[in-house]
Coordinates of C-alpha atoms and ligand atoms in Angstrom, one line a residue:
M24 CA -233.7 106.0 -57.8
V25 CA -233.5 106.8 -54.2
N26 CA -232.5 110.4 -53.7
E27 CA -228.8 110.5 -52.6
N28 CA -229.9 112.6 -49.4
D29 CA -232.0 109.9 -48.3
V30 CA -229.6 107.0 -49.1
K31 CA -227.5 107.8 -45.8
L32 CA -230.8 107.9 -43.8
S33 CA -231.8 104.4 -45.1
L34 CA -228.4 102.9 -44.9
Y35 CA -227.8 103.9 -41.1
H36 CA -231.0 102.3 -40.2
I37 CA -230.2 99.1 -42.1
Y38 CA -226.5 98.8 -40.8
A39 CA -227.7 99.5 -37.5
A40 CA -230.3 96.5 -37.9
F41 CA -227.7 94.3 -39.1
V42 CA -225.5 94.9 -35.9
A43 CA -228.5 93.9 -34.0
L44 CA -228.9 90.9 -36.0
F45 CA -225.4 89.5 -35.6
I46 CA -225.4 90.1 -31.9
G47 CA -228.9 88.8 -31.4
G48 CA -228.2 86.0 -34.0
S49 CA -225.0 84.8 -32.2
L50 CA -227.1 84.7 -28.4
G51 CA -229.3 82.7 -30.2
L52 CA -226.9 79.8 -31.0
L53 CA -225.6 80.3 -27.4
Q54 CA -229.2 79.4 -26.2
T55 CA -229.6 76.4 -28.2
L56 CA -226.3 75.2 -26.7
V57 CA -227.1 75.9 -23.0
R58 CA -230.4 74.3 -23.6
S59 CA -228.7 71.1 -25.1
E60 CA -226.4 71.2 -22.1
S61 CA -223.4 71.3 -24.6
I62 CA -222.0 74.3 -22.8
T63 CA -222.3 76.6 -19.7
L64 CA -222.2 80.4 -20.1
P65 CA -219.0 82.2 -19.2
F66 CA -218.6 85.4 -17.6
K67 CA -221.5 84.7 -15.0
L68 CA -224.0 85.2 -18.0
N69 CA -227.3 83.3 -17.3
Y70 CA -229.6 81.8 -19.8
Y71 CA -232.4 84.2 -19.1
Q72 CA -230.2 87.2 -19.6
I73 CA -229.2 86.1 -23.1
L74 CA -232.6 84.9 -24.1
T75 CA -233.8 88.5 -23.1
A76 CA -231.2 90.1 -25.2
H77 CA -231.8 87.8 -28.3
G78 CA -235.6 88.7 -28.0
V79 CA -235.3 92.4 -27.7
L80 CA -232.2 92.6 -30.3
L81 CA -234.0 90.5 -32.8
A82 CA -237.8 91.1 -32.4
L83 CA -237.9 94.7 -31.4
V84 CA -234.7 96.4 -32.7
F85 CA -233.4 94.5 -35.7
T86 CA -237.0 94.4 -37.2
T87 CA -237.7 98.1 -36.4
L88 CA -234.6 99.5 -37.6
F89 CA -234.8 97.5 -40.9
I90 CA -238.4 98.0 -41.6
F91 CA -237.9 101.9 -41.3
G92 CA -234.8 101.8 -43.4
F93 CA -236.5 100.0 -46.1
M94 CA -239.5 102.3 -46.0
Y95 CA -237.4 105.5 -46.5
A96 CA -235.8 104.0 -49.4
G97 CA -239.1 102.9 -50.9
I98 CA -240.8 106.1 -50.2
S99 CA -238.0 108.2 -51.4
R100 CA -238.0 106.0 -54.8
T101 CA -241.9 106.3 -55.3
T102 CA -242.8 109.7 -53.9
G103 CA -239.4 111.7 -54.4
E104 CA -236.8 113.0 -51.8
F105 CA -237.8 113.7 -48.3
T106 CA -238.0 117.4 -47.2
S107 CA -235.3 118.4 -45.0
H108 CA -237.8 118.9 -42.2
R109 CA -239.1 115.3 -42.6
R110 CA -235.6 114.0 -42.7
K111 CA -234.6 115.9 -39.7
A112 CA -237.5 113.9 -37.9
A113 CA -236.5 110.8 -39.1
W114 CA -232.7 111.3 -37.8
I115 CA -234.3 112.2 -34.4
G116 CA -236.2 109.1 -34.4
Y117 CA -232.9 107.1 -35.5
F118 CA -230.9 108.7 -32.6
L119 CA -233.9 107.9 -30.2
M120 CA -234.3 104.4 -31.2
T121 CA -230.5 103.8 -31.0
I122 CA -230.1 105.3 -27.7
G123 CA -232.9 103.4 -26.4
T124 CA -231.4 100.2 -27.8
V125 CA -227.9 100.6 -26.1
L126 CA -229.4 101.6 -22.8
G127 CA -231.8 98.6 -22.8
V128 CA -229.0 96.3 -23.8
V129 CA -226.6 97.9 -21.2
M130 CA -229.2 97.0 -18.5
I131 CA -229.6 93.5 -19.8
L132 CA -226.0 93.0 -19.7
M133 CA -225.7 94.4 -16.4
N134 CA -228.4 91.7 -15.3
K135 CA -230.9 94.3 -14.2
A136 CA -233.6 93.6 -16.9
T137 CA -233.6 89.6 -17.0
V138 CA -237.4 90.0 -18.1
L139 CA -237.5 88.5 -21.6
Y140 CA -238.8 90.5 -24.5
T141 CA -242.3 90.4 -23.4
F142 CA -241.2 91.7 -19.9
Y143 CA -244.2 90.1 -18.3
A144 CA -244.9 91.3 -14.8
P145 CA -244.5 90.6 -12.1
L146 CA -241.0 90.2 -13.0
Q147 CA -239.4 93.6 -12.5
A148 CA -236.6 95.2 -14.5
S149 CA -234.7 98.5 -13.6
P150 CA -236.5 101.4 -14.4
L151 CA -233.9 102.3 -17.0
F152 CA -234.9 99.3 -19.0
Y153 CA -238.5 100.5 -19.5
I154 CA -237.0 104.0 -20.2
A155 CA -235.2 102.8 -22.8
L156 CA -238.1 100.9 -24.4
A157 CA -240.0 104.0 -24.2
L158 CA -237.2 105.8 -26.0
L159 CA -237.2 103.1 -28.8
I160 CA -241.3 103.7 -29.3
V161 CA -240.8 107.8 -29.3
G162 CA -238.1 107.3 -31.8
T163 CA -240.6 105.4 -33.9
Y164 CA -243.0 108.3 -33.6
F165 CA -240.7 110.9 -35.3
A166 CA -240.1 108.1 -38.1
S167 CA -243.7 107.7 -38.7
Y168 CA -244.2 111.4 -38.7
A169 CA -241.6 111.6 -41.5
V170 CA -243.4 108.7 -43.5
I171 CA -246.8 110.1 -43.1
A172 CA -246.0 113.7 -44.0
Q173 CA -244.3 112.7 -46.9
Y174 CA -247.2 110.5 -48.2
N175 CA -249.6 113.5 -47.4
G176 CA -247.1 116.0 -49.2
W177 CA -247.3 113.7 -52.2
R178 CA -251.1 113.5 -52.1
K179 CA -251.3 117.4 -51.9
A180 CA -249.0 117.7 -54.8
N181 CA -251.0 115.2 -57.0
P182 CA -254.6 115.7 -56.1
G183 CA -256.9 113.0 -57.4
Q184 CA -254.2 110.6 -58.5
K185 CA -253.8 107.0 -57.2
T186 CA -250.9 107.3 -54.5
P187 CA -247.7 104.8 -55.2
L188 CA -248.7 101.6 -53.9
F189 CA -245.3 101.2 -51.8
A190 CA -246.1 104.5 -50.0
F191 CA -249.7 103.7 -49.4
M192 CA -248.6 100.3 -47.9
A193 CA -245.9 102.1 -45.7
V194 CA -248.5 104.3 -44.2
A195 CA -251.1 101.6 -43.8
T196 CA -248.2 99.6 -41.8
I197 CA -247.6 102.8 -39.7
V198 CA -251.2 103.4 -38.6
L199 CA -251.4 99.8 -37.7
W200 CA -248.3 100.4 -35.5
L201 CA -249.5 103.9 -34.1
I202 CA -252.8 102.4 -32.9
A203 CA -251.0 99.4 -31.5
T204 CA -248.3 101.0 -29.7
L205 CA -251.0 103.0 -27.6
G206 CA -251.4 99.8 -25.2
V207 CA -247.6 99.1 -24.7
V208 CA -247.2 102.9 -24.1
A209 CA -249.8 102.9 -21.6
A210 CA -248.2 100.0 -19.9
V211 CA -244.9 101.2 -19.8
L212 CA -245.6 104.8 -18.6
F213 CA -248.6 104.1 -16.2
Q214 CA -247.8 100.9 -14.7
F215 CA -244.1 99.6 -15.2
I216 CA -242.0 102.8 -14.9
P217 CA -244.0 104.0 -11.6
W218 CA -243.8 100.3 -10.2
S219 CA -240.3 100.0 -11.0
L220 CA -239.6 103.4 -9.4
G221 CA -241.2 102.4 -6.3
W222 CA -244.0 104.9 -6.8
S223 CA -246.4 102.3 -6.6
E224 CA -245.9 99.1 -4.7
E225 CA -248.1 96.7 -6.8
I226 CA -249.0 96.1 -10.4
N227 CA -252.1 94.8 -11.9
V228 CA -250.6 92.0 -13.6
T229 CA -253.7 90.7 -16.0
L230 CA -253.9 94.6 -16.9
S231 CA -250.2 94.8 -17.9
R232 CA -250.3 91.7 -20.0
T233 CA -253.6 92.7 -21.6
L234 CA -251.9 95.9 -22.7
F235 CA -248.8 94.2 -23.9
W236 CA -250.9 91.6 -26.1
Y237 CA -253.0 94.6 -27.4
F238 CA -249.9 95.8 -28.9
G239 CA -248.0 92.3 -29.2
H240 CA -250.0 90.7 -31.9
P241 CA -250.3 93.7 -34.4
L242 CA -246.6 93.8 -33.7
V243 CA -246.3 90.8 -35.7
Y244 CA -248.0 92.2 -38.6
F245 CA -245.8 95.2 -38.2
W246 CA -243.1 92.7 -39.2
L247 CA -245.0 91.0 -41.8
L248 CA -246.1 93.8 -43.7
P249 CA -243.0 95.2 -44.9
A250 CA -242.4 91.6 -46.2
Y251 CA -245.6 91.8 -48.1
M252 CA -244.6 95.0 -49.4
A253 CA -241.7 93.2 -51.1
W254 CA -244.0 90.5 -52.3
Y255 CA -246.6 92.6 -53.8
V256 CA -244.7 95.3 -55.1
V257 CA -241.0 94.0 -55.7
V258 CA -241.7 90.3 -56.5
P259 CA -243.9 91.0 -59.7
K260 CA -241.2 93.0 -61.1
V261 CA -238.3 90.8 -60.4
I262 CA -240.1 87.8 -62.1
G263 CA -240.8 89.9 -65.3
G264 CA -244.8 89.9 -64.4
K265 CA -247.2 92.2 -62.9
I266 CA -249.1 93.0 -59.7
F267 CA -252.3 91.1 -59.7
S268 CA -254.5 93.8 -58.5
D269 CA -253.6 97.2 -56.8
S270 CA -256.9 97.5 -55.3
L271 CA -257.0 94.0 -53.8
A272 CA -253.3 94.7 -52.3
R273 CA -254.5 97.9 -50.8
L274 CA -257.6 96.3 -49.2
A275 CA -255.3 93.5 -47.8
F276 CA -253.4 96.2 -45.9
L277 CA -256.5 97.8 -44.8
L278 CA -258.1 94.8 -43.3
F279 CA -254.7 94.1 -41.4
I280 CA -255.4 97.7 -39.6
L281 CA -258.9 96.3 -38.7
F282 CA -258.4 92.9 -37.5
S283 CA -254.8 92.8 -36.2
I284 CA -255.6 94.7 -33.1
P285 CA -258.6 93.4 -31.2
V286 CA -257.2 90.1 -31.1
G287 CA -254.6 90.1 -28.3
F288 CA -256.5 87.8 -26.0
H289 CA -255.6 84.9 -28.2
H290 CA -252.2 85.2 -26.4
Q291 CA -253.9 85.2 -23.0
L292 CA -256.3 82.2 -23.6
T293 CA -255.2 80.4 -20.6
E294 CA -255.0 83.7 -18.5
P295 CA -257.5 83.9 -15.6
G296 CA -259.4 86.9 -14.9
I297 CA -260.7 87.1 -18.6
S298 CA -264.0 85.9 -19.3
E299 CA -264.4 83.0 -21.9
A300 CA -267.0 85.2 -23.9
W301 CA -264.4 87.9 -24.7
K302 CA -261.7 85.4 -25.5
F303 CA -264.3 83.5 -28.0
L304 CA -264.8 87.0 -29.5
Q305 CA -261.3 87.9 -30.0
V306 CA -260.8 84.3 -31.4
I307 CA -263.3 85.0 -34.2
L308 CA -261.6 88.2 -34.9
T309 CA -258.4 86.3 -35.1
F310 CA -259.8 84.2 -37.6
A311 CA -260.8 87.4 -39.7
V312 CA -257.1 88.5 -39.6
I313 CA -256.2 85.3 -41.7
L314 CA -258.2 86.7 -44.5
P315 CA -255.7 89.3 -45.6
S316 CA -253.0 86.7 -45.8
L317 CA -255.3 84.4 -47.7
M318 CA -255.9 87.3 -50.2
T319 CA -251.9 87.6 -50.3
A320 CA -251.4 84.0 -51.2
F321 CA -254.1 84.2 -54.0
S322 CA -252.5 87.4 -55.3
M323 CA -248.9 85.7 -55.1
F324 CA -250.0 82.6 -57.0
A325 CA -252.0 84.8 -59.4
S326 CA -248.9 87.0 -60.1
F327 CA -246.6 83.9 -60.5
E328 CA -249.0 82.2 -63.1
L329 CA -249.7 85.3 -65.1
A330 CA -245.9 85.8 -65.6
G331 CA -245.6 82.2 -66.6
R332 CA -248.3 82.3 -69.0
E333 CA -246.9 85.4 -70.7
K334 CA -243.6 83.9 -71.2
G335 CA -245.5 80.9 -72.9
Y336 CA -245.4 78.2 -70.3
K337 CA -248.7 76.0 -70.5
G338 CA -250.7 73.6 -68.4
V339 CA -251.9 73.9 -65.0
F340 CA -248.6 74.1 -63.2
G341 CA -246.3 75.0 -66.3
W342 CA -245.8 78.4 -65.2
F343 CA -243.8 77.0 -62.0
K344 CA -240.8 76.2 -64.4
G345 CA -240.9 79.9 -65.5
L346 CA -239.9 81.5 -62.3
P347 CA -236.4 82.8 -61.9
W348 CA -235.3 80.0 -59.5
S349 CA -231.6 81.2 -59.5
D350 CA -232.3 84.9 -58.6
V351 CA -231.7 85.5 -54.8
R352 CA -234.3 88.2 -55.1
F353 CA -236.9 86.0 -56.0
L354 CA -235.9 82.8 -54.3
S355 CA -235.4 84.3 -50.8
A356 CA -239.1 85.8 -51.0
F357 CA -240.4 82.5 -52.4
I358 CA -239.0 80.4 -49.6
G359 CA -240.3 82.7 -47.2
M360 CA -243.7 82.3 -48.7
A361 CA -243.4 78.6 -48.7
F362 CA -242.6 78.7 -45.0
F363 CA -245.5 80.8 -44.3
I364 CA -247.8 78.1 -45.6
P365 CA -247.1 75.8 -42.3
A366 CA -246.3 79.0 -40.1
G367 CA -249.9 80.3 -40.9
A368 CA -251.5 76.6 -40.4
G369 CA -249.7 76.6 -37.0
G370 CA -251.1 80.1 -36.2
I371 CA -254.6 78.8 -36.9
I372 CA -253.9 76.0 -34.5
N373 CA -252.8 78.5 -31.7
A374 CA -255.5 80.4 -32.2
S375 CA -258.1 77.6 -31.6
H376 CA -259.1 77.5 -28.1
Q377 CA -258.8 73.9 -27.3
M378 CA -255.6 73.1 -29.2
N379 CA -254.1 76.3 -27.6
Q380 CA -254.2 74.4 -24.3
V381 CA -252.0 72.1 -25.8
I382 CA -249.2 74.1 -27.0
H383 CA -249.5 77.3 -25.0
N384 CA -246.1 77.9 -23.3
T385 CA -244.5 74.9 -24.9
I386 CA -241.6 75.4 -27.3
W387 CA -244.0 74.8 -30.2
V388 CA -244.8 78.5 -30.1
T389 CA -241.2 79.2 -30.3
G390 CA -241.1 77.1 -33.5
H391 CA -244.1 79.0 -34.7
F392 CA -242.6 82.3 -34.3
H393 CA -239.3 81.1 -35.8
I394 CA -241.0 80.0 -39.0
T395 CA -242.9 83.3 -39.2
I396 CA -240.5 86.1 -38.3
G397 CA -237.3 84.0 -38.6
A398 CA -238.2 82.4 -41.8
T399 CA -240.8 84.1 -43.8
V400 CA -240.0 87.8 -42.8
I401 CA -236.4 87.5 -42.5
L402 CA -235.7 85.5 -45.6
T403 CA -237.7 88.3 -47.3
F404 CA -235.6 90.9 -45.8
F405 CA -232.5 89.2 -46.6
G406 CA -233.7 89.0 -50.2
I407 CA -234.4 92.8 -50.0
A408 CA -230.9 93.7 -48.9
Y409 CA -229.2 92.0 -51.6
W410 CA -230.6 94.3 -54.2
L411 CA -231.3 97.4 -51.8
I412 CA -227.5 97.5 -50.4
P413 CA -226.0 97.7 -54.0
H414 CA -228.7 100.1 -55.0
L415 CA -228.0 102.5 -52.4
K416 CA -224.4 102.2 -52.7
G417 CA -224.3 102.4 -56.5
R418 CA -223.0 98.9 -57.1
V419 CA -224.2 96.0 -58.8
L420 CA -225.2 92.5 -57.5
T421 CA -222.9 90.2 -59.7
K422 CA -223.8 86.8 -60.9
R423 CA -221.0 85.4 -58.4
M424 CA -222.5 87.4 -55.4
N425 CA -226.0 86.3 -56.4
S426 CA -224.8 82.4 -56.2
L427 CA -223.1 82.9 -52.8
A428 CA -226.3 85.0 -51.6
N429 CA -228.3 81.8 -52.9
F430 CA -226.1 79.4 -50.8
Q431 CA -226.6 81.8 -47.7
I432 CA -230.4 81.7 -48.1
V433 CA -230.4 77.8 -48.6
L434 CA -228.2 77.5 -45.4
W435 CA -230.7 79.6 -43.6
T436 CA -233.6 77.5 -44.8
I437 CA -232.2 74.2 -43.7
G438 CA -231.0 75.5 -40.3
M439 CA -234.4 77.1 -39.6
F440 CA -236.2 73.9 -40.8
I441 CA -234.1 71.7 -38.6
M442 CA -234.6 74.1 -35.6
S443 CA -238.1 74.9 -35.9
A444 CA -239.2 71.4 -36.8
A445 CA -237.5 70.1 -33.4
M446 CA -239.2 73.0 -31.5
H447 CA -242.8 72.0 -33.1
F448 CA -242.4 68.3 -32.3
S449 CA -240.9 68.7 -28.9
G450 CA -243.4 71.2 -28.0
L451 CA -246.4 68.8 -28.8
S452 CA -244.9 66.5 -26.1
G453 CA -244.6 69.4 -23.5
N454 CA -241.3 70.6 -23.7
P455 CA -241.7 74.0 -21.9
R456 CA -240.6 77.3 -23.6
R457 CA -239.0 80.1 -21.9
T458 CA -237.0 77.5 -19.8
Q459 CA -233.3 76.7 -19.9
N460 CA -234.1 73.0 -19.5
S461 CA -236.2 70.9 -17.6
D462 CA -236.6 66.9 -17.3
Y463 CA -239.5 66.9 -14.9
N464 CA -237.7 65.0 -12.4
G465 CA -236.7 62.3 -14.7
H466 CA -240.3 61.9 -16.3
E467 CA -240.1 59.5 -19.4
V468 CA -241.7 62.0 -21.7
A469 CA -239.0 64.6 -20.8
S470 CA -236.4 62.0 -21.7
Q471 CA -237.3 62.1 -25.5
W472 CA -236.3 65.7 -25.7
G473 CA -232.7 65.4 -25.5
S474 CA -232.3 64.4 -29.2
Y475 CA -234.7 67.4 -30.0
E476 CA -232.6 69.9 -28.1
T477 CA -229.5 68.6 -30.3
A478 CA -231.2 69.2 -33.4
M479 CA -232.1 72.8 -32.3
A480 CA -228.5 73.3 -31.7
V481 CA -227.5 71.9 -35.1
G482 CA -230.2 74.0 -37.0
G483 CA -229.1 77.1 -34.6
T484 CA -225.3 76.6 -35.7
L485 CA -226.4 76.5 -39.5
L486 CA -228.2 79.5 -38.8
L487 CA -225.2 81.4 -37.2
F488 CA -222.9 80.5 -40.1
S489 CA -225.8 81.8 -42.4
I490 CA -225.7 85.1 -40.5
F491 CA -221.9 85.4 -40.7
M492 CA -222.0 84.8 -44.3
F493 CA -225.0 87.3 -44.8
I494 CA -222.9 89.8 -43.1
I495 CA -219.7 89.5 -45.2
L496 CA -221.8 89.5 -48.2
I497 CA -223.5 92.6 -47.3
I498 CA -220.1 94.3 -46.7
R499 CA -218.9 93.1 -50.0
L500 CA -221.9 94.5 -51.8
A501 CA -221.5 97.8 -49.7
K502 CA -217.8 98.4 -50.3
T503 CA -216.1 96.2 -53.0
E504 CA -218.7 95.0 -55.8
P505 CA -218.2 96.6 -59.1
L506 CA -219.7 100.2 -59.3
G507 CA -223.1 100.6 -61.4
Q508 CA -226.6 100.9 -61.1
E509 CA -228.6 98.0 -59.4
E510 CA -232.5 98.2 -59.9
F511 CA -234.8 99.2 -57.2
P512 CA -237.6 97.0 -58.6
I513 CA -241.1 98.3 -58.6
G514 CA -243.9 96.4 -60.3
V515 CA -246.7 97.7 -62.4
A516 CA -250.4 96.4 -61.5
L517 CA -252.5 94.8 -64.0
D518 CA -255.3 97.4 -63.2
E519 CA -252.6 100.3 -63.0
N520 CA -254.8 102.4 -65.4
T521 CA -257.8 101.6 -63.6
K522 CA -259.1 104.2 -60.9
S523 CA -258.9 102.6 -57.8
P524 CA -262.0 103.0 -55.5
K525 CA -261.8 106.4 -53.3
L526 CA -263.0 104.4 -50.5
L527 CA -259.6 102.7 -50.4
E528 CA -257.9 105.8 -49.4
N529 CA -260.6 107.1 -47.1
W530 CA -258.2 106.9 -44.0
K531 CA -260.8 108.3 -41.5
L532 CA -263.3 105.6 -42.5
W533 CA -260.7 102.7 -41.9
I534 CA -259.2 104.1 -38.8
G535 CA -262.7 104.7 -37.3
I536 CA -263.8 101.1 -38.2
A537 CA -260.8 99.9 -36.6
I538 CA -261.3 101.8 -33.3
A539 CA -264.9 100.7 -33.1
L540 CA -263.7 97.1 -33.5
I541 CA -261.0 97.8 -30.7
L542 CA -263.8 99.5 -28.3
I543 CA -266.2 96.5 -28.8
A544 CA -263.5 93.8 -28.2
Y545 CA -261.7 95.5 -25.1
T546 CA -263.6 97.9 -23.3
I547 CA -265.9 95.8 -21.2
P548 CA -262.9 93.4 -20.4
V549 CA -260.3 96.1 -19.6
F550 CA -263.0 97.8 -17.2
D551 CA -263.7 94.5 -15.5
I552 CA -259.8 94.0 -15.0
I553 CA -259.3 97.4 -13.5
Q554 CA -262.6 97.4 -11.4
N555 CA -262.3 93.7 -10.1
P556 CA -258.7 93.2 -10.2
A557 CA -256.9 90.3 -8.7
P558 CA -254.6 90.9 -5.9
G559 CA -251.8 93.3 -7.2
S560 CA -248.2 92.0 -7.2
P561 CA -244.9 93.4 -5.9
G562 CA -242.0 93.1 -8.1
Y563 CA -239.7 89.7 -8.5
K564 CA -236.3 89.5 -9.5
F565 CA -235.4 85.8 -9.6
W566 CA -232.0 86.0 -11.4
Ligands
HAS12 FE1 -248.3 84.1 -34.4 C1 -247.8 83.4 -30.9 C2 -251.6 83.1 -33.9 C3 -249.2 84.9 -37.8 C4 -245.4 85.7 -34.8 N1 -247.0 84.4 -33.2 C5 -246.7 84.3 -31.9 C6 -245.7 84.6 -31.2 C7 -244.8 85.2 -32.2 C8 -245.8 85.3 -33.5 C9 -243.7 86.0 -32.0 O1 -253.6 82.5 -31.9 C10 -245.1 84.4 -29.6 C11 -245.5 85.7 -28.9 C12 -244.7 85.0 -27.6 O2 -243.7 85.5 -27.1 O3 -245.6 84.7 -26.7 N2 -250.0 83.9 -35.6 C13 -251.3 83.2 -35.2 C14 -252.2 83.5 -36.2 C15 -251.5 84.1 -37.5 C16 -250.2 84.4 -36.9 C17 -253.3 83.0 -36.4 N3 -247.3 85.1 -35.8 C18 -247.9 85.2 -37.0 C19 -247.1 86.0 -38.0 C20 -245.9 86.2 -37.0 C21 -246.2 85.7 -36.0 C22 -247.1 86.5 -39.4 C23 -244.7 87.1 -37.1 C24 -244.1 87.7 -38.3 N4 -249.5 83.3 -32.8 C25 -250.9 83.2 -33.0 C26 -251.1 82.7 -31.4 C27 -250.3 82.7 -30.6 C28 -249.1 83.2 -31.5 C29 -252.6 82.2 -31.0 C30 -250.1 82.6 -29.2 C31 -249.8 81.1 -28.8 C32 -249.6 81.2 -27.2 O4 -250.5 80.4 -26.8 O5 -248.8 81.5 -26.8 C33 -252.1 84.2 -39.0 O6 -251.5 85.6 -39.3 C34 -251.4 83.3 -39.9 C35 -252.1 83.5 -41.5 C36 -251.1 83.0 -42.3 C37 -251.8 82.2 -43.5 C38 -250.7 81.7 -44.5 C39 -251.1 82.1 -45.8 C40 -249.8 81.9 -46.7 C41 -249.2 82.8 -47.7 C42 -248.1 82.2 -48.4 C43 -248.4 81.9 -49.7 C44 -247.6 81.0 -50.4 C45 -247.0 81.3 -51.8 C46 -246.0 80.4 -52.3 C47 -247.7 82.1 -52.7 C48 -253.1 81.7 -43.2 C49 -249.6 84.0 -47.9 C50 -246.2 79.1 -52.8 C51 -245.3 78.1 -52.3 C52 -245.4 76.9 -52.7 C53 -244.5 76.0 -51.9 C54 -246.1 76.2 -53.8

């Protein structure tokens, strides 16, 4: 059970996340309608303004709030009630994050921060927008403190014992986050805020983008790892099986800390001013960060197979039939996993230097991130919400609600499939991203894009219906479904009673290796960018 004092904390984060999801998702549909030239925006809103709000609300706000809400619940369930001091820190974090969000969104609505979620210089927003981002990040530091202190408290109270896997994974995710945000904090504090306030006239554009991507790539694993937490810890219990290996799961998370950060250059492969040799090194490290995902795939298949065989299913694929296909807690995560196979392959294409020249800045990349974060991660988050909300509210996920939830998940799957397939295919022929629409002066290649844009709008419409349905189901689960006890599923590992190698919980060692890799990958190129800068740029506001 999640302790009742922690229930409110978790719920407030999750509800705020769903508000961001609802608004951000609605804006997403508007974008597809504008791109396909089906509508023009009312109230003097422009395409780039809503694109900025969509990215900020979904990629930065929804994810962060949901992730902390989920972590608080899981930590409380596995390590016990938060102390009041730690809970207070978590609440401070919540208020800072929500104030930051409101301020940021107001700036975007006032058309003073139409810089997209990556806020690339030399586009310049109001200083208040950057301050809003800073508040959001400082908020996460309070939240991170609460989680890490709780984990340390448990370790002190249970010397020599293996820490609960969920708590270990939460801490690994937060360590990754803390190291990663150093880059964006440096850029916001030392570059963007002084520049937008007029204290410095010019900005070093390459440096700002490098610091952003130092943060931007691990950011995607900050989204992914909580989904992996559900796959490793929750799914095996739901399917009536076991976690294949506790130690393997821990190692996978540690490898993310090592390899997810020194790879940001793979977002800058076409960026001038960074030598090819450093890009090459970071591409190799990018291929290393694929490894923990492959370990995860292996572990999932192993858990599925073990569970199936335990139930008596035979043959090479017989176990497949034994999976609980009608249980939304499983189905949502499974479809998320299935999406991750092409999504991961797409990531490998993106990271391959030559192929990146074909897809960079095309809508292929938008397709890629819609099937990673928009399918793999969010489908898993939907699945979590369907059991977590009733668990926290003392209600149950009834059979009827489960069927409706399955329908919502399938609607999302179809919508996302149509939309992201259209994005991938038209991206291959050069359809640009971050652009309202372009026909390249009537060029014949661009003339094929119309039907793809329509497909995106159709997919986007299904997605919005799915979000509506999700919100309605969540409100019902929180308010009107029968009272009772919904389980918070926590799986047991096959090697539960085996001592896990002490090395796996030697944080100093892993953080030390991560820092060494970061220094190797970044020190010389960053010095070079600072010492031999391209001409600095004043701020531009094109909107
Ligand atoms: Fe990415 C761009 C490379 C993963 C998100 N990525 C982006 C952007 C976002 C994003 C948001 O190298 C755009 C940023 C922007 O605005 O510019 N990405 C990768 C690589 C991976 C990867 C190598 N990305 C993600 C994840 C994301 C995400 C995860 C969000 C959550 N990405 C790139 C590159 C770019 C990029 C370049 C820059 C492109 C450019 O030029 O701008 C890897 O981590 C992927 C590894 C994954 C696998 C898959 C393992 C499969 C599993 C499922 C098993 C299934 C089971 C079920 C068990 C190797 C674990 C069985 C199912 C059956 C059907 C039987």
